[in-house]
PDB file of C-alpha atoms in Angstrom:
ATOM      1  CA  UNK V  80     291.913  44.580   0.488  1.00 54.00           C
ATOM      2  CA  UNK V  81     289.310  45.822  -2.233  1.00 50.00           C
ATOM      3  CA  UNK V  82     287.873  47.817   0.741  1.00 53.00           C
ATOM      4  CA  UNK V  83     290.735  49.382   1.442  1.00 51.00           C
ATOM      5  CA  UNK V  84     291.497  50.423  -2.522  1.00 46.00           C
ATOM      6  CA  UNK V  85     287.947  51.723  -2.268  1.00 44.00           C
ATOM      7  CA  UNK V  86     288.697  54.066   0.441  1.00 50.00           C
ATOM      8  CA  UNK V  87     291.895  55.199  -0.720  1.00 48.00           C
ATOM      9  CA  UNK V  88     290.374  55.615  -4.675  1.00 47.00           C
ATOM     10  CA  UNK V  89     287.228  57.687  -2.860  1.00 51.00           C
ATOM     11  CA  UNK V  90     289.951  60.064  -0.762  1.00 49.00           C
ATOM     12  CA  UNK V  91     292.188  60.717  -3.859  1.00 52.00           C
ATOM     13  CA  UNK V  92     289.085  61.200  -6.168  1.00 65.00           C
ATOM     14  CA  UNK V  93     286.052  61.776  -4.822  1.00 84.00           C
ATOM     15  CA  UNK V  94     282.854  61.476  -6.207  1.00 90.00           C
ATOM     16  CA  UNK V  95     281.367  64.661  -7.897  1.00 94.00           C
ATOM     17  CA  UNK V  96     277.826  65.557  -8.867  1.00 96.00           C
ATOM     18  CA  UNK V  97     277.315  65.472 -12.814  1.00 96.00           C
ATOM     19  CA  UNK V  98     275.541  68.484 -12.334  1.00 95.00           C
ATOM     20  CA  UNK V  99     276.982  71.379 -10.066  1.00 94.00           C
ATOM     21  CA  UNK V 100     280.139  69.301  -8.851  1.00 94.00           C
ATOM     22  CA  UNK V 101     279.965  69.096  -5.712  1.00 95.00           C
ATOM     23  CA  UNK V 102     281.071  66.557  -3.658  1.00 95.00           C
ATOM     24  CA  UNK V 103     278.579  63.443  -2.912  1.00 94.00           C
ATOM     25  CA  UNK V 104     278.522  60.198  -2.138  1.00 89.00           C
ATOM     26  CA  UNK V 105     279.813  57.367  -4.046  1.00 82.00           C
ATOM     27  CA  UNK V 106     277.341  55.396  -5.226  1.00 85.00           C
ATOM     28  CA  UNK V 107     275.434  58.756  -5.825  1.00 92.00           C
ATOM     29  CA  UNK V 108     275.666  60.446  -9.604  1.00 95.00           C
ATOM     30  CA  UNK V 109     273.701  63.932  -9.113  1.00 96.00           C
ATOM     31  CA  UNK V 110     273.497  65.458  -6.113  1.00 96.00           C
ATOM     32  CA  UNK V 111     269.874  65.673  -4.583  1.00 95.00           C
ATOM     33  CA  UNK V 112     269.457  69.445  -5.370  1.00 96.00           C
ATOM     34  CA  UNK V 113     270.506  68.574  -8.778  1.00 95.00           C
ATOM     35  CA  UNK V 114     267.730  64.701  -8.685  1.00 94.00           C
ATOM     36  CA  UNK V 115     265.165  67.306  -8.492  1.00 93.00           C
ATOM     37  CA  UNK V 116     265.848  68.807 -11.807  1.00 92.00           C
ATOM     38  CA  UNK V 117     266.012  65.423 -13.269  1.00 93.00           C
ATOM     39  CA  UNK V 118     262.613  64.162 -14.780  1.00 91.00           C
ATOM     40  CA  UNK V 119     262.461  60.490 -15.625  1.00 95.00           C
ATOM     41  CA  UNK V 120     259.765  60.976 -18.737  1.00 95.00           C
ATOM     42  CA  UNK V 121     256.600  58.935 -18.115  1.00 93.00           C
ATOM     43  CA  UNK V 122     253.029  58.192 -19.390  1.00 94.00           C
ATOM     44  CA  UNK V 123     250.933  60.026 -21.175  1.00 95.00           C
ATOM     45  CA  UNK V 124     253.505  60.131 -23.918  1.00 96.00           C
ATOM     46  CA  UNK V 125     253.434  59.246 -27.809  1.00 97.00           C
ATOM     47  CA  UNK V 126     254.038  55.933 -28.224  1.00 97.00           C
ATOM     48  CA  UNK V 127     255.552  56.489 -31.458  1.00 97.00           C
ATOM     49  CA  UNK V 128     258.012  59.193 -30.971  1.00 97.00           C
ATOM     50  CA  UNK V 129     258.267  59.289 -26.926  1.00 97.00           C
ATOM     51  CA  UNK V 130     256.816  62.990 -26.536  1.00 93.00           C
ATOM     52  CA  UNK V 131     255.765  63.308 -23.493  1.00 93.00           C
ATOM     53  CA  UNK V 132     253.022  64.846 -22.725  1.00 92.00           C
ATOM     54  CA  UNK V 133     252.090  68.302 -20.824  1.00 84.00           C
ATOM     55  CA  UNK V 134     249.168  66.973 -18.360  1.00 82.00           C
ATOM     56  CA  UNK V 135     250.262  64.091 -15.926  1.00 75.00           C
ATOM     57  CA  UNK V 136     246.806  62.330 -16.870  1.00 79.00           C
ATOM     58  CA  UNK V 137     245.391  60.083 -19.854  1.00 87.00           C
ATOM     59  CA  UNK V 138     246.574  57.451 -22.071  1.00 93.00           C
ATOM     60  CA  UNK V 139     249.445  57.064 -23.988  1.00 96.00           C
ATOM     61  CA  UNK V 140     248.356  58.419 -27.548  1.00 95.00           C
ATOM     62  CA  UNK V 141     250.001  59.298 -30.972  1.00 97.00           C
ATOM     63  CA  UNK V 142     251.050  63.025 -30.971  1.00 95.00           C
ATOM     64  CA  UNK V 143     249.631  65.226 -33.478  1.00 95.00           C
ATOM     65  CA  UNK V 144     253.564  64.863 -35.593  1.00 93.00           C
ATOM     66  CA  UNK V 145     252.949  61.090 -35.735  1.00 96.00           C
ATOM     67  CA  UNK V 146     250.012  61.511 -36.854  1.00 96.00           C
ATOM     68  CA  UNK V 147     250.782  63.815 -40.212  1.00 96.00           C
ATOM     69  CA  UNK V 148     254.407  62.428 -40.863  1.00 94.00           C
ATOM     70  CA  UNK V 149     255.185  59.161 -39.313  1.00 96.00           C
ATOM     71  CA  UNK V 150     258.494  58.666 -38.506  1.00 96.00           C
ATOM     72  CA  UNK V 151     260.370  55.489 -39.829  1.00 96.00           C
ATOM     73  CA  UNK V 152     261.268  54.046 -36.558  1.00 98.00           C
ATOM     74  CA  UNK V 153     259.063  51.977 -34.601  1.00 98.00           C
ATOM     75  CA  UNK V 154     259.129  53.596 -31.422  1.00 98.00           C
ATOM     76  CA  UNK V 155     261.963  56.124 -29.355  1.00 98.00           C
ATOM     77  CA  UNK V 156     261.994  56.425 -25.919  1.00 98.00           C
ATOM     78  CA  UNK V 157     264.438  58.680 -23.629  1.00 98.00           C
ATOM     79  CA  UNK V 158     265.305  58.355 -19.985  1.00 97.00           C
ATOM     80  CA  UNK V 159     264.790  61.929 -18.888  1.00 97.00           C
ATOM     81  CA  UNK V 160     263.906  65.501 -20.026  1.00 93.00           C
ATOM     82  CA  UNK V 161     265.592  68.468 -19.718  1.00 87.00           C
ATOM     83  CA  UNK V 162     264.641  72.111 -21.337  1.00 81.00           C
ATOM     84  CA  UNK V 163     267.430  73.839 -23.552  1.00 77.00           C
ATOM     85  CA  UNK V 164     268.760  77.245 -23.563  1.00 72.00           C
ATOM     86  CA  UNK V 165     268.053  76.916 -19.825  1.00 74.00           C
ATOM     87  CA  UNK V 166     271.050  79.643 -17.647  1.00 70.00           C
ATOM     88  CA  UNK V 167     272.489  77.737 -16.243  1.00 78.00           C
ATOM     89  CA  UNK V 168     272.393  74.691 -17.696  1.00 83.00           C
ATOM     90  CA  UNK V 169     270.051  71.532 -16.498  1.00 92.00           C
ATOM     91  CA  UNK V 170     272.050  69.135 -14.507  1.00 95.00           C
ATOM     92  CA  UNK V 171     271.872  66.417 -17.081  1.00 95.00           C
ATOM     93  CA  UNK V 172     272.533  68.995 -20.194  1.00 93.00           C
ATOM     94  CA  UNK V 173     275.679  70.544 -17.913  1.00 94.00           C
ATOM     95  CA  UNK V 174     276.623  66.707 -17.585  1.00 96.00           C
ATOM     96  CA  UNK V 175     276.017  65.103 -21.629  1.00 95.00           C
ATOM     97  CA  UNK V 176     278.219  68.733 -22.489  1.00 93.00           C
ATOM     98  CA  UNK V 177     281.096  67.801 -20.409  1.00 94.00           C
ATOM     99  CA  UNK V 178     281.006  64.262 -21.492  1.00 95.00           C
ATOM    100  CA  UNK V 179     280.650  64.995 -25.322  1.00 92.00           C
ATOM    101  CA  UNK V 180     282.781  68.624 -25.342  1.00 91.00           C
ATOM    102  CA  UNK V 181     285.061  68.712 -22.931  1.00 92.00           C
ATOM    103  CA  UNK V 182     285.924  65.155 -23.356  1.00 91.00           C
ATOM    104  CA  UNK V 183     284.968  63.855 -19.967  1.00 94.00           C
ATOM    105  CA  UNK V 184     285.174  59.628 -20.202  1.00 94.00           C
ATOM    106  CA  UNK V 185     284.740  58.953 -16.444  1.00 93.00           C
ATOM    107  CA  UNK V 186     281.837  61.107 -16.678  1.00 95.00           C
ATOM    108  CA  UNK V 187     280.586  59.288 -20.029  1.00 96.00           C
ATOM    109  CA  UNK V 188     281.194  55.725 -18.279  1.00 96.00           C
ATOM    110  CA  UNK V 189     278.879  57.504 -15.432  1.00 96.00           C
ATOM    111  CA  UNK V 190     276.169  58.436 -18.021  1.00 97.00           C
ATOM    112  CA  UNK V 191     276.411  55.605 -19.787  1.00 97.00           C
ATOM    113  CA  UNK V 192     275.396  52.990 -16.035  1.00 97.00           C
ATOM    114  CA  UNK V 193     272.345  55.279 -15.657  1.00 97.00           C
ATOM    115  CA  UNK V 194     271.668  54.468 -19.555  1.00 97.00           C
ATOM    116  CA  UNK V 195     271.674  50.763 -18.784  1.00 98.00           C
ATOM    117  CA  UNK V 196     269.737  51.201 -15.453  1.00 97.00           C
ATOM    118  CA  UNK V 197     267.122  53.534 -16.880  1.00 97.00           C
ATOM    119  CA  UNK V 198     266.872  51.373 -20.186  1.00 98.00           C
ATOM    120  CA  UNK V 199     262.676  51.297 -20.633  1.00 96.00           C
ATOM    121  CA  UNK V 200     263.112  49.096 -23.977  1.00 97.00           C
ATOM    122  CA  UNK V 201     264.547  46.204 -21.687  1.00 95.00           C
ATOM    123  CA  UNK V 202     261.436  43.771 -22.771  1.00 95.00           C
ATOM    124  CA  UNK V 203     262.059  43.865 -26.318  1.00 96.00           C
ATOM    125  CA  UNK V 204     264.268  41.702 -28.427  1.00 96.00           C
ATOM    126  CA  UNK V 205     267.321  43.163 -30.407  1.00 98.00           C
ATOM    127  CA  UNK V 206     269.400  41.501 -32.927  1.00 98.00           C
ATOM    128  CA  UNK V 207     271.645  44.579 -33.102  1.00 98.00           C
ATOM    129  CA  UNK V 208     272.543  47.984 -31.279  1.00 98.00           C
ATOM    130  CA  UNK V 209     273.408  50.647 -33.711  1.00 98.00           C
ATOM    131  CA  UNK V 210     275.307  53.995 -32.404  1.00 98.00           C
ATOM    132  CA  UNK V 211     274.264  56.816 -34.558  1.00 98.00           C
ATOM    133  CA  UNK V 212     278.038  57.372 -36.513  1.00 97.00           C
ATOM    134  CA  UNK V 213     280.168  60.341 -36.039  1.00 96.00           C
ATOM    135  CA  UNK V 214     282.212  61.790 -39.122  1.00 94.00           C
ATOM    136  CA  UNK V 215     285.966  60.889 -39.107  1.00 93.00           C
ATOM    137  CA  UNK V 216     286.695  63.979 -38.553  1.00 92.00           C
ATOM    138  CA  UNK V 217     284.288  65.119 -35.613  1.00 91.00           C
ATOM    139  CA  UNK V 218     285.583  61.172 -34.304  1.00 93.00           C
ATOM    140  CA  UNK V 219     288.996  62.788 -34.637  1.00 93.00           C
ATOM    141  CA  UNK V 220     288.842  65.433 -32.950  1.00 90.00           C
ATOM    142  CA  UNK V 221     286.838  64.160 -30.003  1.00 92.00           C
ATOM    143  CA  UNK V 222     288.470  60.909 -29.837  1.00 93.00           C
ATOM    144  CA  UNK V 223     285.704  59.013 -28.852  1.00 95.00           C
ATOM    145  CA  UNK V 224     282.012  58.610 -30.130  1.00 97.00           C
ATOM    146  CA  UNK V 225     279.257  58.734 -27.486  1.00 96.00           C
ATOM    147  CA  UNK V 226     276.474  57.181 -29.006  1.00 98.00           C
ATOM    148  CA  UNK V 227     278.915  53.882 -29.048  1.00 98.00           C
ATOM    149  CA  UNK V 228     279.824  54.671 -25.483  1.00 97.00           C
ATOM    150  CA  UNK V 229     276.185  54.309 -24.283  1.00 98.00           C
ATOM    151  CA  UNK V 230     275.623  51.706 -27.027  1.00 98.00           C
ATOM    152  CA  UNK V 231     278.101  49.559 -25.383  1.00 98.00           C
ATOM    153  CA  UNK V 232     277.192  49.686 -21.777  1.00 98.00           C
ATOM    154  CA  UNK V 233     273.520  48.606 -23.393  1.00 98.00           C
ATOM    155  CA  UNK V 234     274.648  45.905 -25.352  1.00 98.00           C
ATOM    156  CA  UNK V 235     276.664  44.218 -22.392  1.00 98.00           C
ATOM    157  CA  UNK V 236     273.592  44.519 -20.298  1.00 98.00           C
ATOM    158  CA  UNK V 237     271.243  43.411 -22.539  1.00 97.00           C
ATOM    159  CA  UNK V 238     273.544  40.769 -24.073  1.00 98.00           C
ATOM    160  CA  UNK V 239     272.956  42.130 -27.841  1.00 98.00           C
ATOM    161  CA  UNK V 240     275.918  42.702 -30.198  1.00 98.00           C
ATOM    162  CA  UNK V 241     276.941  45.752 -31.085  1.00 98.00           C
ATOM    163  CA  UNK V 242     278.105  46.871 -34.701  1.00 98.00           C
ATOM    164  CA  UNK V 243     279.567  50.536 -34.589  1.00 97.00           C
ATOM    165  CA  UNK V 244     280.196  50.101 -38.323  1.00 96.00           C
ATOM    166  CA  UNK V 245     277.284  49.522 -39.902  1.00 97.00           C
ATOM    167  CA  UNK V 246     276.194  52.887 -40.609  1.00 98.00           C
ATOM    168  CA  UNK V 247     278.558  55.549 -41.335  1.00 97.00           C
ATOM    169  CA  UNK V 248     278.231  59.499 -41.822  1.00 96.00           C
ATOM    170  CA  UNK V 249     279.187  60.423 -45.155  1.00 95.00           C
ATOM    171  CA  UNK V 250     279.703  63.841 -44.797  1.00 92.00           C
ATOM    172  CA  UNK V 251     280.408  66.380 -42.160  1.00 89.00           C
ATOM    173  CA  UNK V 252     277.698  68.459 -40.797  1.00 88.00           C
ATOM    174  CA  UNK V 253     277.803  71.273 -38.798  1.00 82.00           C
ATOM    175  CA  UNK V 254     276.469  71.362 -35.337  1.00 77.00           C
ATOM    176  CA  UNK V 255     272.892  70.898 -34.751  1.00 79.00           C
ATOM    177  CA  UNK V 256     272.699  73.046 -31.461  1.00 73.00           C
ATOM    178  CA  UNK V 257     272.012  76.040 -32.754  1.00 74.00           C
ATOM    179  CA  UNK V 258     269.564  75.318 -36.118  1.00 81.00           C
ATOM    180  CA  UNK V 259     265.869  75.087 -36.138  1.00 82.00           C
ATOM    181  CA  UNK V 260     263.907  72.245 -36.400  1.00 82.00           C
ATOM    182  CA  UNK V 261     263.841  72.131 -40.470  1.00 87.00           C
ATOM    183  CA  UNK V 262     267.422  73.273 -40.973  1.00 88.00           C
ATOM    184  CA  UNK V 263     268.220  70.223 -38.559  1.00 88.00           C
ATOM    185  CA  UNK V 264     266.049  67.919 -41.254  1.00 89.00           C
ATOM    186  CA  UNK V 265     268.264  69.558 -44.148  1.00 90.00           C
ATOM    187  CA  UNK V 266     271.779  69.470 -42.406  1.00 87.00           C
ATOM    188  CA  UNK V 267     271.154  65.833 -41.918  1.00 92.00           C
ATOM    189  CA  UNK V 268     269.586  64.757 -44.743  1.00 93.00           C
ATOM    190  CA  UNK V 269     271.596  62.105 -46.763  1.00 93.00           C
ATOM    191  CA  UNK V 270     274.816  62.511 -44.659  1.00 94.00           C
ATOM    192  CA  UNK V 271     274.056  58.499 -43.459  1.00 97.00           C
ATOM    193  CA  UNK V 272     274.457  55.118 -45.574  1.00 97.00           C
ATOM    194  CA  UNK V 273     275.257  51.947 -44.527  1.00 97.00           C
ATOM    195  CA  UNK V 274     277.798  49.727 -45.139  1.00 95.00           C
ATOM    196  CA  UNK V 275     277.410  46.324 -45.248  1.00 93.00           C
ATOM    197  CA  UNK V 276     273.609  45.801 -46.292  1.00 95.00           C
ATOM    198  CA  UNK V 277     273.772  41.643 -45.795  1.00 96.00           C
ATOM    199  CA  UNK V 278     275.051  42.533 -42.238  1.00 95.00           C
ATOM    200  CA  UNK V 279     271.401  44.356 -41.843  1.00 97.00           C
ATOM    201  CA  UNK V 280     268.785  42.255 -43.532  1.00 95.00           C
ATOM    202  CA  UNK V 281     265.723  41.350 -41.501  1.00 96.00           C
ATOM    203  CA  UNK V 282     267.236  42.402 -38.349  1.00 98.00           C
ATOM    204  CA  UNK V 283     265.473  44.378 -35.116  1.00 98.00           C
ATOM    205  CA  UNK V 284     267.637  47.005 -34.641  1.00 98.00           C
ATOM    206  CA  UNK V 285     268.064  49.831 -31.241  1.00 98.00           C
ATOM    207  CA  UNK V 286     269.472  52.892 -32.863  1.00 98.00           C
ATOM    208  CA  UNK V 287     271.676  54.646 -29.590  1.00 98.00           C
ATOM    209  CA  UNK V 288     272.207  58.386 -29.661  1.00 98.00           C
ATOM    210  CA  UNK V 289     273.115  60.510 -26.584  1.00 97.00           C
ATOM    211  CA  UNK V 290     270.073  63.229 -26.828  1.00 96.00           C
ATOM    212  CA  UNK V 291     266.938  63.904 -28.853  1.00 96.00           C
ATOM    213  CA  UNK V 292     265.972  66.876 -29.679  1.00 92.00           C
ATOM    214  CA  UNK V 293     264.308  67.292 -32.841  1.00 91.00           C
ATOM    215  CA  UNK V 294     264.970  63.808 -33.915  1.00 94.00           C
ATOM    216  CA  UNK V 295     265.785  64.693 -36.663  1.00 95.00           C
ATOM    217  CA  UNK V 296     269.509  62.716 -36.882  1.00 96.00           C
ATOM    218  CA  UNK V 297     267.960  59.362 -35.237  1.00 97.00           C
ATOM    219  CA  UNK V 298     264.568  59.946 -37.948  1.00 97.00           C
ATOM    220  CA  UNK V 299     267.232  60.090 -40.806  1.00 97.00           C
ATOM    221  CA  UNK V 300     269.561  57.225 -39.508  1.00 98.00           C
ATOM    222  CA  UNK V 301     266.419  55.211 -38.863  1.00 98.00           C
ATOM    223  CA  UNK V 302     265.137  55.842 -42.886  1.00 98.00           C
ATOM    224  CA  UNK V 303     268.497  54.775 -43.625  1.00 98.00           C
ATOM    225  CA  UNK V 304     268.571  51.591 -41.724  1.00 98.00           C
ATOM    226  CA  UNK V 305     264.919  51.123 -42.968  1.00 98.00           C
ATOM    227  CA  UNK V 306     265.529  51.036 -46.392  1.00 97.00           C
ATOM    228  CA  UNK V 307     268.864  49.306 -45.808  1.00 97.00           C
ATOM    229  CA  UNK V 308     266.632  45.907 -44.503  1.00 97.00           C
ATOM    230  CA  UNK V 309     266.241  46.262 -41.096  1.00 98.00           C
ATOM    231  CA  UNK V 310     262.919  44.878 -39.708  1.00 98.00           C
ATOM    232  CA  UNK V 311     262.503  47.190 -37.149  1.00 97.00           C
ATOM    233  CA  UNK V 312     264.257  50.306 -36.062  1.00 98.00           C
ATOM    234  CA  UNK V 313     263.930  51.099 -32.407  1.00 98.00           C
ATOM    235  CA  UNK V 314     265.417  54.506 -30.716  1.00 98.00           C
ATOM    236  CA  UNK V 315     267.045  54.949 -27.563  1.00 98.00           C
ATOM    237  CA  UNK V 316     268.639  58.177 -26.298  1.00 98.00           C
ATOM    238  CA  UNK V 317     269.650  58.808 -22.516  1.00 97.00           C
ATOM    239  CA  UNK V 318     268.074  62.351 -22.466  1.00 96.00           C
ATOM    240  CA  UNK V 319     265.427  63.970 -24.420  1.00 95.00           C
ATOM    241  CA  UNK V 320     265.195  67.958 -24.869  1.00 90.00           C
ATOM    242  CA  UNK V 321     262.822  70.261 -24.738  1.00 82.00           C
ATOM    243  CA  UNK V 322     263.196  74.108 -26.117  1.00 72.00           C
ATOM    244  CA  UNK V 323     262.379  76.160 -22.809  1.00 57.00           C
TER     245      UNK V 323
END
């Protein structure tokens, strides 16, 4: 009988790439014209922020960034890289926008298994799993945060709670898309607190956020949680981006 719902589910709605739409199998997510533009990110790469790096040989080693101004997380890693600005969009760009913009849960649920499959922080122990906070009125408008989405689908896997109230956005900011790298620092700066600081103390925490581009939301979330009592401040973010 659960064969036959399948069958009937995949003829009424048929499985779509994330990417280009087009139709694919069911167990499949991109299609494979679209798998080629997706690049799992792998060693050499900063250990501290995730960059990786441009030659496919070496060590892992601190980036030059890390080096001057340390960020106060421990360590952020992505799942894959994509360049920006890119016409048309990158597969996994085209498929984050239509999750977070055009308000796309089936394809946020989608996202959010490769999340959990692709998780490379799996070895380490978590007491929480912290989604970087929307503003209530960004939350209104969209209906749904997506940092919490991904954060969930983690936190079942990995069997570590999830608290989508600990930290909070004070204030509204505009859009990061468009700013540079500094005016991200100073749109962000201060728009984060959190709420219940005994629910924090001493506790290794995996900040969630959908993309990272100049890290500078997760960097400022991660102070925040820092100096708030956390232990340790982990970052995970299902796609990392690259200016092209």
């Amino acid at each position: 009988m659960n064969n036959v719902f399948a069958s009937v589910l995949a003829l009424l709605y048929p499985q779509r790439c994330l990417g280009c739409k087009a139709l694919i199998e069911s167990e499949e997510s991109f299609c494979l014209a679209c798998r080629k533009f997706i690049l799992p990110i792998e060693s050499p790469l900063c250990p501290r922020c995730g960059t990786p790096f441009a030659t496919a040989a070496g060590q892992d080693h601190l980036c030059g960034r890390c080096q001057s101004r340390p960020p106060a997380f421990r360590q952020a890693r992505s799942w894959a890289l994509y360049h920006s600005g890119e016409t048309p969009l990158h597969p996994l760009s085209e498929a984050i926008q239509n999750f977070k913009y055009h308000r796309n849960l089936s394809v946020g649920k989608t996202l959010a298994d490769l999340g959990v499959v692709h998780f490379p922080l799996a070895s380490q122990a978590y007491d929480l799993i912290v989604p970087v906070p929307l503003h209530s009125d960004r939350l209104r408008w969209r209906g749904f945060n997506q940092a919490l989405i991904l954060a969930r689908a983690i936190g079942c896997a990995q069997r570590v709670k999830v608290d989508p109230f600990l930290l909070e956005r004070t204030r509204p900011t505009v859009p990061q898309t468009q700013l540079s790298a500094s005016e991200r620092r100073a749109n962000v700066r201060s728009a984060f607190a959190v709420v219940a600081l005994e629910r924090l103390e001493e506790k290794r925490v995996l900040l969630v956020d959908d993309v990272y581009t100049s890290g500078a939301t997760v960097e400022e979330c991660a102070k925040i949680l820092s100096r708030g009592g956390a232990e340790v401040v982990d970052v995970f973010t299902l796609a990392r981006a690259v200016n092209s």
